[in-house]
Short mmCIF file of C-alpha atoms and ligand atoms in Angstrom, two decimals:
data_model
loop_
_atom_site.label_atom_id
_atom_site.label_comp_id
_atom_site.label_asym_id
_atom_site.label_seq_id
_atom_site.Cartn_x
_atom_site.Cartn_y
_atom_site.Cartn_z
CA UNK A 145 19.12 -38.44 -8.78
CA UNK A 146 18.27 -35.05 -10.52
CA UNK A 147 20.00 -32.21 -9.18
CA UNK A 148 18.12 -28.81 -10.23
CA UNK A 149 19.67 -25.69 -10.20
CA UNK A 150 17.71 -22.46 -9.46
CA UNK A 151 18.94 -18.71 -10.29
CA UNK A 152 16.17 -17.11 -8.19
CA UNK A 153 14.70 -19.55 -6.10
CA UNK A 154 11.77 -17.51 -5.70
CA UNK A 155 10.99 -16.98 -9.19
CA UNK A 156 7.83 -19.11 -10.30
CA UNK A 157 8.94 -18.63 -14.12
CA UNK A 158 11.95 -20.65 -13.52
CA UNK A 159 10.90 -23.21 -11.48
CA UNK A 160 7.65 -23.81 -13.21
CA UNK A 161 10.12 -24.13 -16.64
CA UNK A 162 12.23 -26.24 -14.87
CA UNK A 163 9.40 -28.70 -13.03
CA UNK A 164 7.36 -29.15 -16.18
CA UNK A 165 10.53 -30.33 -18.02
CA UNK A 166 10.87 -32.80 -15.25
CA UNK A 167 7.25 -33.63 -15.48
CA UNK A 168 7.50 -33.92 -19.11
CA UNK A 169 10.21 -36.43 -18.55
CA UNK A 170 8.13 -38.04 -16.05
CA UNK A 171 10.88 -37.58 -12.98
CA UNK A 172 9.90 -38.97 -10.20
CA UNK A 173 9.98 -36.14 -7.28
CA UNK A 174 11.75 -38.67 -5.17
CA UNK A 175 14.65 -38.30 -7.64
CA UNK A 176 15.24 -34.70 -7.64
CA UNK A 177 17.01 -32.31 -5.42
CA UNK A 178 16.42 -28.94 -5.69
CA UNK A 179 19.23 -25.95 -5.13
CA UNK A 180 19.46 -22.39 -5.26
CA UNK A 181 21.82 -20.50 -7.42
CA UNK A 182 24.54 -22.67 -7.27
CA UNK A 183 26.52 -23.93 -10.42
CA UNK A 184 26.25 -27.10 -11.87
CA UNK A 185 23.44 -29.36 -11.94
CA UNK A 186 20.35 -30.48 -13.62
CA UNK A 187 19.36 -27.43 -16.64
CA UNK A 188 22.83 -25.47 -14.64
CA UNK A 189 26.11 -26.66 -16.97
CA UNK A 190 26.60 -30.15 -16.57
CA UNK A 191 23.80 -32.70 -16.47
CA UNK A 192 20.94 -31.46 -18.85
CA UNK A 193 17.67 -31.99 -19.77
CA UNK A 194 16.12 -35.85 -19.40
CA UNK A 195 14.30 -36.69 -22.71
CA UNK A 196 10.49 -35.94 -22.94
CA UNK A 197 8.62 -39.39 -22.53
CA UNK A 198 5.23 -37.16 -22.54
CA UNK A 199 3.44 -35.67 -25.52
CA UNK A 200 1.70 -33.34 -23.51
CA UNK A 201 1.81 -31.28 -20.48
CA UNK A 202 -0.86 -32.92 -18.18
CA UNK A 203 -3.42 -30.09 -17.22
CA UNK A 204 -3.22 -28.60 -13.78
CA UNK A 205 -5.67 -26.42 -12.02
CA UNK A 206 -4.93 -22.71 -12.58
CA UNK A 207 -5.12 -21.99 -8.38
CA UNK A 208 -2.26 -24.13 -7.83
CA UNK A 209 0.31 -21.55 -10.11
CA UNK A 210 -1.32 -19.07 -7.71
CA UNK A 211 -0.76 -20.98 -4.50
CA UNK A 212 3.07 -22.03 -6.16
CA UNK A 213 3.39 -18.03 -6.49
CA UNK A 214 3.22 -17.23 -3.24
CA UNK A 215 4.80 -20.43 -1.55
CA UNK A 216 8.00 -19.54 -3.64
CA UNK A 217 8.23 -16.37 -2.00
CA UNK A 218 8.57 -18.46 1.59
CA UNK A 219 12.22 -19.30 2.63
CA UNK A 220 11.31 -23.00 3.64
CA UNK A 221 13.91 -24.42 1.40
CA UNK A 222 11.73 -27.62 1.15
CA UNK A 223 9.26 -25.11 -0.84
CA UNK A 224 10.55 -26.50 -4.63
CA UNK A 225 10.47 -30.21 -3.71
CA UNK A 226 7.21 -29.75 -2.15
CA UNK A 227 5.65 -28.08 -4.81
CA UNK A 228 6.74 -30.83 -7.53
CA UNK A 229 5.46 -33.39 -5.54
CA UNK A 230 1.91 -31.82 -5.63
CA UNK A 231 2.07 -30.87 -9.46
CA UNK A 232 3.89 -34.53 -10.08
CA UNK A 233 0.08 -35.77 -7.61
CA UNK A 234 -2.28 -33.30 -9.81
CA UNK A 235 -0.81 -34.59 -12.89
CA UNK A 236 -0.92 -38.01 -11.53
CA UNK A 237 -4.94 -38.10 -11.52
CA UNK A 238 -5.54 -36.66 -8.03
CA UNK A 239 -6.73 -33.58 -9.40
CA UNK A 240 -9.05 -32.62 -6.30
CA UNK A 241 -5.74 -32.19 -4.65
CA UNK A 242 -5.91 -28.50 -4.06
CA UNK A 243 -9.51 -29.58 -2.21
CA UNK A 244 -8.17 -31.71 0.37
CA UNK A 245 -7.50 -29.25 2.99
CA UNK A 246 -6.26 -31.74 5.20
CA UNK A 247 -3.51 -33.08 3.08
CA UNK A 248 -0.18 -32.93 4.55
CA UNK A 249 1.30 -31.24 1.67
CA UNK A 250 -1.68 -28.82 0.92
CA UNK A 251 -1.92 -28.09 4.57
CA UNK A 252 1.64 -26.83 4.56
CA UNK A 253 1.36 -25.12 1.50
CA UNK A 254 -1.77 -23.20 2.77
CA UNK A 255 0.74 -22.02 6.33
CA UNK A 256 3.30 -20.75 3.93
CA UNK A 257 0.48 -18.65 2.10
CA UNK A 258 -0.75 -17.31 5.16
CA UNK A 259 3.22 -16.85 6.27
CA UNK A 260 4.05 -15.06 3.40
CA UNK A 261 0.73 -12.90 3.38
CA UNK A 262 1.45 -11.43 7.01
CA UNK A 263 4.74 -10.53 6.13
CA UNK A 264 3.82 -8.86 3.16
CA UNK A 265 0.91 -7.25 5.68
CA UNK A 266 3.56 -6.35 8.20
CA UNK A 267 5.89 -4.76 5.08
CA UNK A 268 2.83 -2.72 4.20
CA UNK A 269 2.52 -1.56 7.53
CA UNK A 270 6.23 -0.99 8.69
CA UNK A 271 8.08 0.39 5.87
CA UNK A 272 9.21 3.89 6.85
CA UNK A 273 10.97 6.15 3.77
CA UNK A 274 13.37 8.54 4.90
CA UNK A 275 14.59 11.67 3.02
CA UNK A 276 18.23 11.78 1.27
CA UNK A 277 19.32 14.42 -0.53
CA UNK A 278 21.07 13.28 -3.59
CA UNK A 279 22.86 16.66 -5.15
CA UNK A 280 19.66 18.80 -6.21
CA UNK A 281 17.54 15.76 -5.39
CA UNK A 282 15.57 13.93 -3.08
CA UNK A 283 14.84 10.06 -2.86
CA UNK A 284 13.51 8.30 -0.20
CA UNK A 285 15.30 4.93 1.38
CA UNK A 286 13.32 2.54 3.61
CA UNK A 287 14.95 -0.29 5.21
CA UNK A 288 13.52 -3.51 5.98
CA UNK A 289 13.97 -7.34 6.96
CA UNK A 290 11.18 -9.11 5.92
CA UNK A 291 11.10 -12.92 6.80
CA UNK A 292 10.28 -14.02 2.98
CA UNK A 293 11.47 -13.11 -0.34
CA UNK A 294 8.38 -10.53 -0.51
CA UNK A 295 10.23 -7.51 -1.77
CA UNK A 296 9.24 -8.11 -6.08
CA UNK A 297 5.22 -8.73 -4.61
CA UNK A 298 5.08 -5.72 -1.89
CA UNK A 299 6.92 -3.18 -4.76
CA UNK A 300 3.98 -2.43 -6.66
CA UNK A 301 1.74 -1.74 -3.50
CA UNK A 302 4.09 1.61 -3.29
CA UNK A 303 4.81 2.08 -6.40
CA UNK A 304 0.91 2.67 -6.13
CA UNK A 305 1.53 4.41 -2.64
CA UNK A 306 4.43 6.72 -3.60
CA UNK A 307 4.21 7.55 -7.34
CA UNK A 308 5.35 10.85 -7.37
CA UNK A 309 8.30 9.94 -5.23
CA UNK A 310 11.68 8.39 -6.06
CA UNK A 311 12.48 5.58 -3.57
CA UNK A 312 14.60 2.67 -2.93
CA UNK A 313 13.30 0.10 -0.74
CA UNK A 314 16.42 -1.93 1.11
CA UNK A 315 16.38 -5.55 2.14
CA UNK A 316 18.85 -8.22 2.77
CA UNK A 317 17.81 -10.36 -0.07
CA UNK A 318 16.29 -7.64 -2.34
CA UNK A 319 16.25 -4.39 -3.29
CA UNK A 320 13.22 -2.44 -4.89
CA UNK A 321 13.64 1.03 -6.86
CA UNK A 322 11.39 3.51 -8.52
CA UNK A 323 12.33 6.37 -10.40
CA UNK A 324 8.86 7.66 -10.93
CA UNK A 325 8.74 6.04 -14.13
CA UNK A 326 10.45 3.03 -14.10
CA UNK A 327 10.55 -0.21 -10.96
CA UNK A 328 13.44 -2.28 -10.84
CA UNK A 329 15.42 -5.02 -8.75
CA UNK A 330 18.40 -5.46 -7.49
CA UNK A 331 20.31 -7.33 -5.12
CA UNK A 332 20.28 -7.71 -1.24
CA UNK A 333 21.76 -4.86 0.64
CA UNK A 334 22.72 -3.88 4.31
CA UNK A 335 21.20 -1.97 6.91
CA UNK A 336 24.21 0.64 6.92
CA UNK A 337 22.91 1.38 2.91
CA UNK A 338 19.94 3.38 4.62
CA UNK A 339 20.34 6.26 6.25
CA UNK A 340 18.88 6.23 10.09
CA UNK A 341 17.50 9.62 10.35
CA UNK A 342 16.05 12.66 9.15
CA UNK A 343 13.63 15.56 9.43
CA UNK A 344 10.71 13.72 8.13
CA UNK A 345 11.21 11.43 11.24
CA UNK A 346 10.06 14.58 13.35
CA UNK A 347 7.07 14.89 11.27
CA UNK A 348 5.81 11.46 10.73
CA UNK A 349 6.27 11.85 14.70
CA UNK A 350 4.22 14.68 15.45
CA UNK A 351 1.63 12.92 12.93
CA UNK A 352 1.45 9.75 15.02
CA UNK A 353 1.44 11.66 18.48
CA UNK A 354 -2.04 13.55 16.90
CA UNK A 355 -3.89 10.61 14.95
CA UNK A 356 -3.14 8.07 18.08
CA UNK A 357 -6.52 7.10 19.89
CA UNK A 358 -6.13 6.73 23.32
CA UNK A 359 -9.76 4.61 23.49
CA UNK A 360 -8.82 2.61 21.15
CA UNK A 361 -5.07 1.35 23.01
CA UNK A 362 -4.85 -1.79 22.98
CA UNK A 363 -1.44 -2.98 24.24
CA UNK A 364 -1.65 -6.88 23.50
CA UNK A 365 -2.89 -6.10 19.94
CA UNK A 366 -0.42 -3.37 19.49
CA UNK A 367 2.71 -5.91 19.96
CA UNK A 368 1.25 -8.59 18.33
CA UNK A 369 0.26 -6.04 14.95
CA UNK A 370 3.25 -4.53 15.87
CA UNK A 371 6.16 -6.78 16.89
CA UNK A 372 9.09 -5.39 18.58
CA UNK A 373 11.43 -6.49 16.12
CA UNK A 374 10.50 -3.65 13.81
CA UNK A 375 10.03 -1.07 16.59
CA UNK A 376 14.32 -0.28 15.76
CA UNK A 377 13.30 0.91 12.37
CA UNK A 378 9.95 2.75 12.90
CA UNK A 379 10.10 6.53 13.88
CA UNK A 380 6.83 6.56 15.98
CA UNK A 381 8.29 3.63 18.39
CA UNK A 382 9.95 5.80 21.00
CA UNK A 383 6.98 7.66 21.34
CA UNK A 384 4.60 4.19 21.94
CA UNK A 385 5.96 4.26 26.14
CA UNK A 386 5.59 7.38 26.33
CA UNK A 387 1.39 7.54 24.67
CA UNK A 388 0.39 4.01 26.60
CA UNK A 389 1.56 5.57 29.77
CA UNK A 390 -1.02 9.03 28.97
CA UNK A 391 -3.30 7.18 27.34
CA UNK A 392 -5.97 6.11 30.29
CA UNK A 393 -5.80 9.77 31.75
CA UNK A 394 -6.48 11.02 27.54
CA UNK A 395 -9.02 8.68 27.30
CA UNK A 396 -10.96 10.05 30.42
CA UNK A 397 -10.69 13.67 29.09
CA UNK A 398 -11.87 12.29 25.70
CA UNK A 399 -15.19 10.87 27.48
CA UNK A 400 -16.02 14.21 29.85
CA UNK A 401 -15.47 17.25 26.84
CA UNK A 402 -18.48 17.32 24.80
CA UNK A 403 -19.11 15.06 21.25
CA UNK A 404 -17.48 17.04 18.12
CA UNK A 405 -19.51 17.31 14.65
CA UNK A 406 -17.81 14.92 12.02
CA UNK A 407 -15.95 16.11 9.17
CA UNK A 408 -18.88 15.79 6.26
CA UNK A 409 -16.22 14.30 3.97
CA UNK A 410 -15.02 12.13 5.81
CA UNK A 411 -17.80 11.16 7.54
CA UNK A 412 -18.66 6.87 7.17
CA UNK A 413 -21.55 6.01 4.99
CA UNK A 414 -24.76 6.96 6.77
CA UNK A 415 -26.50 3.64 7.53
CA UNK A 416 -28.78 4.69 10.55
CA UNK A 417 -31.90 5.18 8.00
CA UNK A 418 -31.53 2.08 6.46
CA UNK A 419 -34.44 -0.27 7.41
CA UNK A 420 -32.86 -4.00 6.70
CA UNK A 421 -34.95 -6.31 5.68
CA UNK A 422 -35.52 -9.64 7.69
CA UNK A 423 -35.17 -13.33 6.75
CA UNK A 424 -32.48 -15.83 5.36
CA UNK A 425 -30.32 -14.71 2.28
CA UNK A 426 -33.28 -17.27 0.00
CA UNK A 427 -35.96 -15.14 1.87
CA UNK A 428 -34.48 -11.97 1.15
CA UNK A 429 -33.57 -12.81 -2.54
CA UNK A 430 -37.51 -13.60 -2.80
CA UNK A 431 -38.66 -10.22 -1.09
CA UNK A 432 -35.84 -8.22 -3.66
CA UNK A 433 -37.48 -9.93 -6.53
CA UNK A 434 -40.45 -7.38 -6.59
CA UNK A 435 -38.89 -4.35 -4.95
CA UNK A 436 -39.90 -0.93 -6.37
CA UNK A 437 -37.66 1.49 -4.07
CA UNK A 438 -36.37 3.03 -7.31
CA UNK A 439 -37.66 2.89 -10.73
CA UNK A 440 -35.09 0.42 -12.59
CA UNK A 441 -37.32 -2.68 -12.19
CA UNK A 442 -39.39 -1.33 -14.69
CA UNK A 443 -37.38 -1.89 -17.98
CA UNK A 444 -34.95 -4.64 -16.30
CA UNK A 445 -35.71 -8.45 -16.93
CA UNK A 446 -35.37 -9.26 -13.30
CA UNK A 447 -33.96 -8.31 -9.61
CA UNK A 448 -29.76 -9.94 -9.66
CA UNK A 449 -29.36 -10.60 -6.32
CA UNK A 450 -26.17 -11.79 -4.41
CA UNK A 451 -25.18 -14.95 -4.52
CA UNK A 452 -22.23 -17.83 -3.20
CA UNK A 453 -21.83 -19.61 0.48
CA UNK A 454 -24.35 -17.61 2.62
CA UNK A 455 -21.66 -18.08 5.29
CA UNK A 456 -18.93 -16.92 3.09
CA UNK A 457 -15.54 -15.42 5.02
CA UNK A 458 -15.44 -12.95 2.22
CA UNK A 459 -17.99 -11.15 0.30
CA UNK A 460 -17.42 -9.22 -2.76
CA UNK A 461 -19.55 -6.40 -3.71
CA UNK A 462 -19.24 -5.10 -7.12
CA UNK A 463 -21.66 -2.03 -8.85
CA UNK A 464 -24.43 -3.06 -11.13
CA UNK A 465 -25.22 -6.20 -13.07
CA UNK A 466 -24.99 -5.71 -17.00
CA UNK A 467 -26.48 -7.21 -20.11
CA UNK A 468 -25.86 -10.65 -19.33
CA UNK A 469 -26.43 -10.66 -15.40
CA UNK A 470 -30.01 -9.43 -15.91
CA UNK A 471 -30.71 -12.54 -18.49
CA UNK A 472 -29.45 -14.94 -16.75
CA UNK A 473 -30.31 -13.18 -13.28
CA UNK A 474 -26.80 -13.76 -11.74
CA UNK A 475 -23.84 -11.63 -10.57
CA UNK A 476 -21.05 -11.48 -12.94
CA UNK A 477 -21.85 -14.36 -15.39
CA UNK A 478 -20.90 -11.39 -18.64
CA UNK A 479 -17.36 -10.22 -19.61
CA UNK A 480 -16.96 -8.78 -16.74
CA UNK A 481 -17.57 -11.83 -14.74
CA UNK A 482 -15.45 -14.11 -17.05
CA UNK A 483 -12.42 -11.90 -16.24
CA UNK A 484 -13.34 -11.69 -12.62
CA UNK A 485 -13.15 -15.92 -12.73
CA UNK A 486 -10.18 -15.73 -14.82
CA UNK A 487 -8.56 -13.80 -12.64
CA UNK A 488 -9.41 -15.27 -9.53
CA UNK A 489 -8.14 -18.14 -10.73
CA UNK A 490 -4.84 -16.89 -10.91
CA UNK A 491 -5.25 -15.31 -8.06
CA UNK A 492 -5.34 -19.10 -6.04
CA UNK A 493 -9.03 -18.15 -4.99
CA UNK A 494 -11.94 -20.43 -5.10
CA UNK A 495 -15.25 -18.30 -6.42
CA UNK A 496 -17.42 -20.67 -4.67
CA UNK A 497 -15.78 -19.46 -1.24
CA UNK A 498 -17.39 -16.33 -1.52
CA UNK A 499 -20.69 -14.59 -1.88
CA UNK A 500 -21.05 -11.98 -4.44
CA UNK A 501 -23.10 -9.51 -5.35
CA UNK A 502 -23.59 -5.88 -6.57
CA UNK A 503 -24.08 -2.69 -5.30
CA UNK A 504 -27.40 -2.30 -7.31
CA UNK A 505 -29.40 -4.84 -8.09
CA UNK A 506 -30.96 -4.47 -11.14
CA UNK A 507 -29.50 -3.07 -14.78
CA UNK A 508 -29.59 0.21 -16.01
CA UNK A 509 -29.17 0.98 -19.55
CA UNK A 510 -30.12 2.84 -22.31
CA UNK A 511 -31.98 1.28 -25.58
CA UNK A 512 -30.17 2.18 -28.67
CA UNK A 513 -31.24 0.28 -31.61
CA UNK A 514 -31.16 -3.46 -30.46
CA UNK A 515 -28.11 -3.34 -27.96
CA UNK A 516 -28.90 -2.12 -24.31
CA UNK A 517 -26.22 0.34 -23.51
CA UNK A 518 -25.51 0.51 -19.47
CA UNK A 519 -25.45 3.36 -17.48
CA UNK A 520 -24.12 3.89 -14.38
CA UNK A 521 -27.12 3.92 -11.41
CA UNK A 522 -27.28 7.44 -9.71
CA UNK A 523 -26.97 8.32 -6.25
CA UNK A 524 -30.59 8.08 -5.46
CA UNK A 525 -30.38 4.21 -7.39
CA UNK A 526 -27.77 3.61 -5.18
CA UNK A 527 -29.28 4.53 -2.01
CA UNK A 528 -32.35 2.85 -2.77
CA UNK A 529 -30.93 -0.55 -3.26
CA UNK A 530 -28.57 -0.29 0.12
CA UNK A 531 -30.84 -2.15 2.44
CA UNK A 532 -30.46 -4.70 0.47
CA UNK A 533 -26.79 -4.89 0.56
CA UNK A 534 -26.69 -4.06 4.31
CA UNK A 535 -28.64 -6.83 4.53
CA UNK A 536 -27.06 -9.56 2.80
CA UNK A 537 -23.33 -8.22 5.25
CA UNK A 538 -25.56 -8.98 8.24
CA UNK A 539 -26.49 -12.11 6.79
CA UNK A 540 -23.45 -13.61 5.65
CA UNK A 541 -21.55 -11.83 8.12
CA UNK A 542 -18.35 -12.35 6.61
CA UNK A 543 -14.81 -11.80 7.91
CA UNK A 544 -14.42 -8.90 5.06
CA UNK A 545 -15.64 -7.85 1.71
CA UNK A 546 -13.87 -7.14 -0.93
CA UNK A 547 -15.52 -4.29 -3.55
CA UNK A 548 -14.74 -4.09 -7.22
CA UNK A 549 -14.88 -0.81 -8.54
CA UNK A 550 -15.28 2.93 -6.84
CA UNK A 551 -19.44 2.27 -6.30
CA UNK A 552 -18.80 -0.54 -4.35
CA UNK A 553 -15.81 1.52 -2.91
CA UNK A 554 -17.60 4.43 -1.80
CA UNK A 555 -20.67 2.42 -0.32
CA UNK A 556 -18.33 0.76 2.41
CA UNK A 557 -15.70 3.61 2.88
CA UNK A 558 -18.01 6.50 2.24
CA UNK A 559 -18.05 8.91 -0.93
CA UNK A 560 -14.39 10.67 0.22
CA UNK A 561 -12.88 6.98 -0.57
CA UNK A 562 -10.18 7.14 -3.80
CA UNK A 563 -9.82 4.06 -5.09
CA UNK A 564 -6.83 4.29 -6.92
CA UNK A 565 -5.04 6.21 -4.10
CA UNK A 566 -6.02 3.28 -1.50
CA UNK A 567 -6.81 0.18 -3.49
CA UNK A 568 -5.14 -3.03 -2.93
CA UNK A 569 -4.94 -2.92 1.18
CA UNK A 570 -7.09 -4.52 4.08
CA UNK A 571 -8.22 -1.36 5.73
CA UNK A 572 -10.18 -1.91 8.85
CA UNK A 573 -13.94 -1.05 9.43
CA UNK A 574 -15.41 -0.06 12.77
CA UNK A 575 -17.37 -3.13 13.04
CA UNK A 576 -14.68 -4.85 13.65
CA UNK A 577 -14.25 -6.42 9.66
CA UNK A 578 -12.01 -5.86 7.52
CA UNK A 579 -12.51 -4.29 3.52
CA UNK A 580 -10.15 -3.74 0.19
CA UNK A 581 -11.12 -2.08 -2.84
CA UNK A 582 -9.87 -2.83 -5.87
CA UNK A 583 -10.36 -1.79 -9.54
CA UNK A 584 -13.88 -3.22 -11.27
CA UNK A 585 -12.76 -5.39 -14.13
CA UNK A 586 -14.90 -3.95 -16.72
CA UNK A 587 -12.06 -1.39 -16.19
CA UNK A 588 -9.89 -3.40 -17.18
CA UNK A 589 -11.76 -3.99 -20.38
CA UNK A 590 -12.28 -0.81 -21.22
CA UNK A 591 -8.24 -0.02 -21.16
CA UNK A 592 -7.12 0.80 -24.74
CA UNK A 593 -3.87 -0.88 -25.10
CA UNK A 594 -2.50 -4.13 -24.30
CA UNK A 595 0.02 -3.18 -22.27
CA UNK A 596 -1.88 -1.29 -19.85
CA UNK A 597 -4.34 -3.97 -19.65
CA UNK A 598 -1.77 -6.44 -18.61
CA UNK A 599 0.16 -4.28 -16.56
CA UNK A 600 -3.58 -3.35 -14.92
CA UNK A 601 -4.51 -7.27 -14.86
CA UNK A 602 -1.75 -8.37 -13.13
CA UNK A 603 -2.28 -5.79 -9.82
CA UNK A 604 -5.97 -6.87 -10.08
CA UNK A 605 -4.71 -10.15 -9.44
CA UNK A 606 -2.49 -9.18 -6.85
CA UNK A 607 -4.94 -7.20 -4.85
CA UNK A 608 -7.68 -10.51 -5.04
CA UNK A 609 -4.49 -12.64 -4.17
CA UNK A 610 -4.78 -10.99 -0.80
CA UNK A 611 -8.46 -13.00 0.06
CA UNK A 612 -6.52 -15.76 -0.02
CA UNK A 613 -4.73 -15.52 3.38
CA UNK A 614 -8.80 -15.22 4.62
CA UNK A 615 -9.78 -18.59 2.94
CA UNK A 616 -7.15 -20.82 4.09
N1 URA G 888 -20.48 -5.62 -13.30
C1 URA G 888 -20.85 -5.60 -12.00
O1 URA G 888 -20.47 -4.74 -11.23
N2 URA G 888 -21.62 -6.59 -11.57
C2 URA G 888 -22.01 -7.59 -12.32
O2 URA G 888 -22.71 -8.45 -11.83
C3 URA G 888 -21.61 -7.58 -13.67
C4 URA G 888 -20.83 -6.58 -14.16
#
């Protein structure tokens, strides 16, 4: 028996180090036990390393370091045994593992995804900074007790959230801290570390007693989005009693004044003049094919329309296809695309779940010598070419849609939408679905240095990571 040690036992660095040395020695996963941080054992002080027998690491699907990511980050303490056994099975010539959703060990896997990703959800959600004054300064402390080791993948979320601000995020195994500049890790703390009150409390009352809906109360949901085991750390709790008991009475008030005139800039994308085409996504993709609503058809090759599993859970809506896309007449087949694959693939999620298409349909560029240089469609472009992507949502009808890039962005949310204030977050439509923006990866491209761009690269995985807890 093989007794391997693990310093972080959530840290897919070091166990993917340590498992491929075991693979490489061809270590059965019956003979290992795995262990967290204790000394001694297997690559800790005493046992070391069993002698390669292999030449080569055996190749293994990119989704499954994805799907290892996030099932480190569970707390089943089975989590490192279980994930040897299915890179020991990949490597061992069942490489359709990852496929066999019914497989006991991919099955599991796939709860501890969706585990983890509702906790992380629920972090999201529930987090509540409070104000300390620290001599002339303030920093903000937020306590919480998530169920999995989620604190190193939820950090960068507000980092995004609460730039300006320094914070310290407190949790019993973790703790997360940005100094505007800088976000670091540190041990597990305790619930006495963060203060319990303050003035913002008051306000981030008042703010919930204004923006809560009395129409849209809906007690069953409310507990089950909102267990009552975080109630004790969330400010607006004592007022929920309190609002459920007005809200019927509020509600009826709301219905007899008269209808108020939206907020232009905030109002959703208009969609009422939109005439959607009929048929199947094949019949619609036919009818696009010689649409003249706007005038890029002329010097384009062809119509790119959407394309995937017409009954997709997720679609993903980027802007306009490029060079490539309107050759080969598909949606992110160019750079663009390759890094989109790429990183989906690190993300743990399968392209061929999903239907994707554009915003526009066809390419717009600009001649110069013998390149083709794209420009971004206008307004009018984009307006023209909506029915189409109205269509294809009520044809796939997915669960939620996922756009890359502020055009997409602003054609679900509406044109107030900032993408890199509220990327990377399920935000929910009034249809019912939910949709996340995220950056488009030609962004990514475009980023001068190589920092950036792997700093930038690794969010844009993050933020497509979250599809996954849709596709399992
Ligand atoms: N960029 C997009 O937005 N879509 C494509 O299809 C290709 C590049």
């Amino acid at each position: 028996m093989y007794a391997v040690t693990l310093d972080d036992p959530s840290d897919l660095a070091e166990w993917r180090a340590k498992a491929r040395a075991l693979l490489m020695a061809d270590v059965d996963p019956a003979q290992v036990t795995w262990q967290a941080g204790a000394a001694g054992g297997l690559f800790g002080s005493d046992e070391g390393l069993p002698a390669p027998v292999r030449t080569g690491m055996p190749a293994v699907p990119r989704a499954f370091l994805g799907l290892a990511d996030t099932v480190l980050a569970h707390t089943d303490p089975r989590r490192h045994a279980t994930l040897y056994r299915m890179l020991w099975r990949l490597a061992h010539g069942e490489k359709a593992l990852l496929r066999i959703a019914t497989d006991d060990d991919v099955a599991w896997a796939h709860g501890c995804i969706k585990q983890v990703n509702r906790d992380m959800h629920k972090m999201k959600a529930f987090v509540r900074f409070r104000e300390v004054r620290l001599d002339d300064d303030t920093v903000y402390v937020a306590w919480f007790e998530p169920e999995h080791d989620i604190v190193p993948r939820v950090a960068p979320f507000f980092v995004r959230r609460f730039t300006g601000m320094r914070w310290s995020l407190l949790t019993p195994s973790r703790t997360a801290h940005w100094d505007g500049d800088t976000l670091s890790f540190g041990p597990g703390a305790h619930r006495a570390d963060a203060p319990s009150g303050d003035a913002l409390e008051d306000m981030w009352r008042t703010y919930y007693a204004s923006i809560f809906n009395p129409a849209r109360l809906k007690v069953d949901a409310m507990r089950r989005e909102m267990p009552v085991k975080y109630w004790k750390n969330l400010p607006e709790a004592r007022l929920i009693p309190e609002l459920v008991r007005d809200a019927l009475p509020r509600m009826q008030a709301m219905v007899l004044n008269q209808p108020t005139i939206p907020n232009r800039k905030i109002a959703a994308p208009q969609k009422a003049a939109v005439a959607v085409p009929e048929g199947s996504i094949a019949a619609l993709r036919a009818q696009a094919r010689d649409c003249r609503a706007c005038d890029l058809w002329k010097p384009a090759t062809q119509t790119v329309f959407g394309e995937g599993r017409t009954d997709a859970r997720i679609v993903v809506i980027g802007e306009q296809p490029g060079d490539q896309e309107d050759l080969a007449g598909k949606p992110f087949v160019g750079p663009a695309g390759k890094l989109f694959d790429r990183a989906l693939g690190d993300a743990g999620v399968d392209r061929d779940a999903l239907y994707v298409t554009n915003t526009v349909k066809h390419f717009k560029f600009e001649p110069r010598g013998k390149v083709r240089l794209h420009k971004r469609a206008n307004a009018q472009e984009q307006a023209a070419c909506r029915p189409w992507l109205v269509a294809e949502l009520d044809r796939v009808r997915p669960d939620a849609i996922v756009c890359l890039g502020a055009m997409a962005a602003q054609a679900v949310f509406g044109t107030s939408f900032r993408l890199m204030a509220q990327r990377g977050e399920w935000i929910d439509l009034p249809d019912g679905r939910r949709a996340m923006a995220t950056v488009h990866p030609s962004y990514l491209l475009r980023l001068p240095d190589a920092d950036a761009r792997e700093a930038g690269y690794a969010d844009f995985v993050r933020d497509l990571s979250l599809m996954r807890e849709l596709l399992v």
